[in-house]
Amino acid sequence: IVADDDKSANDASTIDDRISSYTASLTSSVVDYPEEYGRTYHAFRAGSYNFPNDEREMDRLDLTHTMIVKTIGNKFFLAPIKAEVTHRILDVGTGTGIWAIEIADLFPNAEIFGNDLSPIQPAWVPPNVKFEIDDVESAWVVSNKYDFIFTRYMAASIADWPKLVNRVYENLAPKGWAEFQDMSVLYACDDGTLTEEHAIMNWDRLFIEACKKLGREDSPGPKLEGWVRQAPFKNVVHQHFKIPLGPWAKDAHNKDLGWCNLAQTLEGLDAFTLKLFIGVLGWTREEVVVLLAQVRQELKSGAFHAYLNYHVVYGQKIEDEEGKATEN
């Protein structure tokens, strides 16, 4: 490294001002969100995540959090972790930070970390919660391992899932737990009311096509268990849930879930579609508007009984005294 001949670079009298200017420029590079299609997107590692980070999307993410908590039995997670031995928790892809904030009361003596590409989390949070700007697909720099790592709702966002699951395993403390929650984005139906001719199925196929062109896994949910077992986690449990799309179910619980899913889907259609269909598939804005109008009309009509398949997989890191994974 060659030293700068400019003596002013070492002027101690102005160092504070220059540090302030430098950190301000770094902050600006993270929060100066580019605007496309009338929505804002993350600036850090721009392009690695293809959905908005604006106020509308933040509200939808919080609604989706509520839906998922209801889906799995009004619980934040299913792994059998115990507060007395859980000292460090990581929420991978924390989004608005709502999960990390809400579990802070359950683990008052634990440090809870959340990372994301966008600094959209609130400034006022419980004292044991900390948010970091990071790309989970880049190398992890962790000084202390975690007792619980939680990853949820990352469909269409991750290029290399096995690598991510392995990183989670590597950064767990011995006997620590990890939980992965995700879905298949392809809508399902048990009674034949949803057909391939419906606009939403056309949209679904195109969404999957765009994800594949980007090299992003559109439906990680059904594959989670395989990746987790290969990592190699032990004591692996896989639970499957159905989330109705719309209030068509007879029982109160699923009807409530259906309303919640319908609301977040209608709100999220623009977010899910604009950048992928226009930027990746080459559609015009007008073509997208026409398709989404058809999808919205179908969703509001209640003409079919569709649902999403949601998967929860958790496992534990068990090693022998030499730090090697034990055999099944």
mmCIF file of C-alpha atoms in Angstrom, residues 67-241:
data_model
loop_
_atom_site.group_PDB
_atom_site.id
_atom_site.type_symbol
_atom_site.label_atom_id
_atom_site.label_comp_id
_atom_site.label_asym_id
_atom_site.label_seq_id
_atom_site.Cartn_x
_atom_site.Cartn_y
_atom_site.Cartn_z
ATOM 1 C CA MET A 67 -50.891 -14.523 9.000
ATOM 2 C CA ILE A 68 -47.954 -16.876 9.516
ATOM 3 C CA VAL A 69 -48.121 -16.665 13.308
ATOM 4 C CA LYS A 70 -51.825 -17.579 13.102
ATOM 5 C CA THR A 71 -51.058 -20.399 10.660
ATOM 6 C CA ILE A 72 -48.691 -22.259 12.989
ATOM 7 C CA GLY A 73 -50.925 -22.002 16.047
ATOM 8 C CA ASN A 74 -50.383 -18.431 17.256
ATOM 9 C CA LYS A 75 -46.690 -19.181 17.776
ATOM 10 C CA PHE A 76 -43.568 -17.358 16.651
ATOM 11 C CA PHE A 77 -41.619 -20.587 16.089
ATOM 12 C CA LEU A 78 -42.015 -24.328 16.624
ATOM 13 C CA ALA A 79 -38.494 -25.437 17.571
ATOM 14 C CA PRO A 80 -38.268 -26.653 21.199
ATOM 15 C CA ILE A 81 -35.856 -24.003 22.415
ATOM 16 C CA LYS A 82 -35.580 -23.071 26.089
ATOM 17 C CA ALA A 83 -35.101 -19.504 27.287
ATOM 18 C CA GLU A 84 -32.592 -20.462 29.990
ATOM 19 C CA VAL A 85 -30.090 -21.835 27.455
ATOM 20 C CA THR A 86 -30.856 -19.439 24.584
ATOM 21 C CA HIS A 87 -28.517 -16.461 24.762
ATOM 22 C CA ARG A 88 -28.063 -15.387 21.134
ATOM 23 C CA ILE A 89 -30.779 -15.440 18.438
ATOM 24 C CA LEU A 90 -30.480 -14.473 14.772
ATOM 25 C CA ASP A 91 -33.425 -13.575 12.529
ATOM 26 C CA VAL A 92 -32.205 -14.034 8.936
ATOM 27 C CA GLY A 93 -33.819 -11.594 6.487
ATOM 28 C CA THR A 94 -35.641 -9.784 9.277
ATOM 29 C CA GLY A 95 -37.613 -7.402 7.003
ATOM 30 C CA THR A 96 -39.421 -4.909 9.228
ATOM 31 C CA GLY A 97 -37.972 -6.622 12.301
ATOM 32 C CA ILE A 98 -41.386 -7.460 13.706
ATOM 33 C CA TRP A 99 -40.514 -11.083 14.576
ATOM 34 C CA ALA A 100 -37.313 -10.112 16.377
ATOM 35 C CA ILE A 101 -39.083 -7.361 18.298
ATOM 36 C CA GLU A 102 -41.994 -9.543 19.349
ATOM 37 C CA ILE A 103 -39.845 -12.404 20.656
ATOM 38 C CA ALA A 104 -37.732 -10.001 22.737
ATOM 39 C CA ASP A 105 -40.246 -10.300 25.578
ATOM 40 C CA LEU A 106 -40.002 -14.101 25.460
ATOM 41 C CA PHE A 107 -36.209 -13.981 25.745
ATOM 42 C CA PRO A 108 -35.424 -10.925 27.894
ATOM 43 C CA ASN A 109 -31.939 -12.218 28.728
ATOM 44 C CA ALA A 110 -30.974 -13.069 25.147
ATOM 45 C CA GLU A 111 -29.314 -10.903 22.501
ATOM 46 C CA ILE A 112 -31.514 -10.868 19.414
ATOM 47 C CA PHE A 113 -30.046 -9.889 16.051
ATOM 48 C CA GLY A 114 -31.870 -9.297 12.796
ATOM 49 C CA ASN A 115 -30.204 -8.768 9.427
ATOM 50 C CA ASP A 116 -31.576 -7.516 6.134
ATOM 51 C CA LEU A 117 -30.566 -5.722 2.950
ATOM 52 C CA SER A 118 -32.730 -2.702 3.878
ATOM 53 C CA PRO A 119 -32.578 -0.641 7.096
ATOM 54 C CA ILE A 120 -36.379 -0.405 7.314
ATOM 55 C CA GLN A 121 -36.641 -1.534 10.924
ATOM 56 C CA PRO A 122 -37.900 0.907 13.584
ATOM 57 C CA ALA A 123 -35.424 2.997 15.572
ATOM 58 C CA TRP A 124 -37.088 2.319 18.919
ATOM 59 C CA VAL A 125 -36.743 -1.343 19.777
ATOM 60 C CA PRO A 126 -36.312 -3.409 22.944
ATOM 61 C CA PRO A 127 -32.814 -3.030 24.448
ATOM 62 C CA ASN A 128 -31.883 -6.625 23.637
ATOM 63 C CA VAL A 129 -32.643 -6.286 19.900
ATOM 64 C CA LYS A 130 -30.101 -5.140 17.321
ATOM 65 C CA PHE A 131 -30.486 -4.826 13.547
ATOM 66 C CA GLU A 132 -27.684 -5.101 10.997
ATOM 67 C CA ILE A 133 -27.480 -4.447 7.260
ATOM 68 C CA ASP A 134 -26.147 -7.562 5.602
ATOM 69 C CA ASP A 135 -26.523 -9.917 2.651
ATOM 70 C CA VAL A 136 -27.118 -13.433 3.973
ATOM 71 C CA GLU A 137 -25.724 -14.924 0.760
ATOM 72 C CA SER A 138 -22.350 -13.269 1.330
ATOM 73 C CA ALA A 139 -19.732 -14.616 3.749
ATOM 74 C CA TRP A 140 -20.863 -14.475 7.378
ATOM 75 C CA VAL A 141 -18.527 -12.772 9.837
ATOM 76 C CA VAL A 142 -19.659 -13.968 13.256
ATOM 77 C CA SER A 143 -17.557 -13.742 16.407
ATOM 78 C CA ASN A 144 -19.941 -15.689 18.643
ATOM 79 C CA LYS A 145 -22.215 -18.473 17.496
ATOM 80 C CA TYR A 146 -25.982 -18.428 17.944
ATOM 81 C CA ASP A 147 -28.251 -20.662 19.997
ATOM 82 C CA PHE A 148 -31.201 -20.212 17.644
ATOM 83 C CA ILE A 149 -31.250 -19.101 13.996
ATOM 84 C CA PHE A 150 -34.607 -18.370 12.386
ATOM 85 C CA THR A 151 -35.226 -18.043 8.636
ATOM 86 C CA ARG A 152 -38.675 -17.343 7.229
ATOM 87 C CA TYR A 153 -40.456 -16.203 4.061
ATOM 88 C CA MET A 154 -37.450 -16.098 1.710
ATOM 89 C CA ALA A 155 -39.128 -17.594 -1.376
ATOM 90 C CA ALA A 156 -37.853 -16.043 -4.631
ATOM 91 C CA SER A 157 -35.005 -14.368 -2.720
ATOM 92 C CA ILE A 158 -32.219 -16.950 -2.352
ATOM 93 C CA ALA A 159 -29.995 -18.307 -5.126
ATOM 94 C CA ASP A 160 -28.216 -21.102 -3.225
ATOM 95 C CA TRP A 161 -30.357 -22.605 -0.470
ATOM 96 C CA PRO A 162 -28.051 -25.521 0.431
ATOM 97 C CA LYS A 163 -25.214 -23.045 0.958
ATOM 98 C CA LEU A 164 -27.407 -20.854 3.166
ATOM 99 C CA VAL A 165 -28.587 -23.820 5.247
ATOM 100 C CA ASN A 166 -24.975 -24.958 5.677
ATOM 101 C CA ARG A 167 -23.973 -21.465 6.824
ATOM 102 C CA VAL A 168 -26.759 -21.513 9.369
ATOM 103 C CA TYR A 169 -25.472 -24.865 10.643
ATOM 104 C CA GLU A 170 -21.873 -23.624 10.833
ATOM 105 C CA ASN A 171 -22.857 -20.566 12.853
ATOM 106 C CA LEU A 172 -24.912 -22.417 15.432
ATOM 107 C CA ALA A 173 -23.527 -23.220 18.843
ATOM 108 C CA PRO A 174 -23.427 -26.928 19.770
ATOM 109 C CA LYS A 175 -26.943 -28.157 20.613
ATOM 110 C CA GLY A 176 -28.366 -24.995 19.021
ATOM 111 C CA TRP A 177 -31.524 -25.070 16.919
ATOM 112 C CA ALA A 178 -32.411 -23.630 13.520
ATOM 113 C CA GLU A 179 -35.864 -23.209 12.041
ATOM 114 C CA PHE A 180 -36.797 -22.599 8.417
ATOM 115 C CA GLN A 181 -40.290 -21.588 7.329
ATOM 116 C CA ASP A 182 -41.304 -21.169 3.713
ATOM 117 C CA MET A 183 -43.865 -22.009 1.060
ATOM 118 C CA SER A 184 -44.517 -23.296 -2.392
ATOM 119 C CA VAL A 185 -45.709 -20.336 -4.452
ATOM 120 C CA LEU A 186 -47.761 -22.573 -6.741
ATOM 121 C CA TYR A 187 -51.387 -22.396 -5.609
ATOM 122 C CA ALA A 188 -53.092 -25.697 -4.819
ATOM 123 C CA CYS A 189 -56.740 -26.763 -4.787
ATOM 124 C CA ASP A 190 -58.434 -29.951 -3.591
ATOM 125 C CA ASP A 191 -61.862 -29.680 -5.201
ATOM 126 C CA GLY A 192 -61.131 -28.754 -8.824
ATOM 127 C CA THR A 193 -62.490 -25.203 -8.579
ATOM 128 C CA LEU A 194 -59.081 -23.764 -9.516
ATOM 129 C CA THR A 195 -58.010 -24.610 -13.083
ATOM 130 C CA GLU A 196 -55.050 -23.863 -15.315
ATOM 131 C CA GLU A 197 -57.256 -21.430 -17.248
ATOM 132 C CA HIS A 198 -57.588 -19.038 -14.312
ATOM 133 C CA ALA A 199 -55.599 -15.807 -14.566
ATOM 134 C CA ILE A 200 -53.957 -16.389 -11.203
ATOM 135 C CA MET A 201 -52.478 -19.677 -12.441
ATOM 136 C CA ASN A 202 -51.123 -17.881 -15.497
ATOM 137 C CA TRP A 203 -49.616 -15.290 -13.169
ATOM 138 C CA ASP A 204 -48.173 -18.042 -10.964
ATOM 139 C CA ARG A 205 -46.469 -19.775 -13.897
ATOM 140 C CA LEU A 206 -44.981 -16.491 -15.116
ATOM 141 C CA PHE A 207 -43.753 -15.606 -11.624
ATOM 142 C CA ILE A 208 -41.977 -18.967 -11.411
ATOM 143 C CA GLU A 209 -40.487 -18.476 -14.881
ATOM 144 C CA ALA A 210 -39.074 -15.072 -13.858
ATOM 145 C CA CYS A 211 -37.560 -16.519 -10.677
ATOM 146 C CA LYS A 212 -35.870 -19.276 -12.654
ATOM 147 C CA LYS A 213 -34.418 -16.730 -15.086
ATOM 148 C CA LEU A 214 -32.944 -14.874 -12.115
ATOM 149 C CA GLY A 215 -31.620 -18.044 -10.550
ATOM 150 C CA ARG A 216 -33.816 -17.667 -7.456
ATOM 151 C CA GLU A 217 -35.642 -20.564 -5.811
ATOM 152 C CA ASP A 218 -39.355 -19.790 -6.113
ATOM 153 C CA SER A 219 -40.685 -22.561 -3.867
ATOM 154 C CA PRO A 220 -38.202 -23.597 -1.175
ATOM 155 C CA GLY A 221 -40.814 -24.927 1.260
ATOM 156 C CA PRO A 222 -41.085 -28.565 0.058
ATOM 157 C CA LYS A 223 -37.280 -28.830 -0.261
ATOM 158 C CA LEU A 224 -36.370 -27.504 3.184
ATOM 159 C CA GLU A 225 -36.320 -30.852 4.946
ATOM 160 C CA GLY A 226 -33.852 -32.341 2.462
ATOM 161 C CA TRP A 227 -31.475 -29.399 2.744
ATOM 162 C CA VAL A 228 -31.691 -29.376 6.536
ATOM 163 C CA ARG A 229 -30.936 -33.103 6.804
ATOM 164 C CA GLN A 230 -27.982 -32.774 4.413
ATOM 165 C CA ALA A 231 -26.446 -29.920 6.428
ATOM 166 C CA PRO A 232 -26.426 -32.258 8.646
ATOM 167 C CA PHE A 233 -28.954 -31.269 11.304
ATOM 168 C CA LYS A 234 -30.328 -33.881 13.696
ATOM 169 C CA ASN A 235 -33.695 -34.198 15.467
ATOM 170 C CA VAL A 236 -35.294 -32.794 12.296
ATOM 171 C CA VAL A 237 -39.042 -32.137 12.325
ATOM 172 C CA HIS A 238 -41.126 -31.122 9.289
ATOM 173 C CA GLN A 239 -44.637 -29.728 9.691
ATOM 174 C CA HIS A 240 -46.943 -28.802 6.813
ATOM 175 C CA PHE A 241 -49.759 -26.241 6.875
#
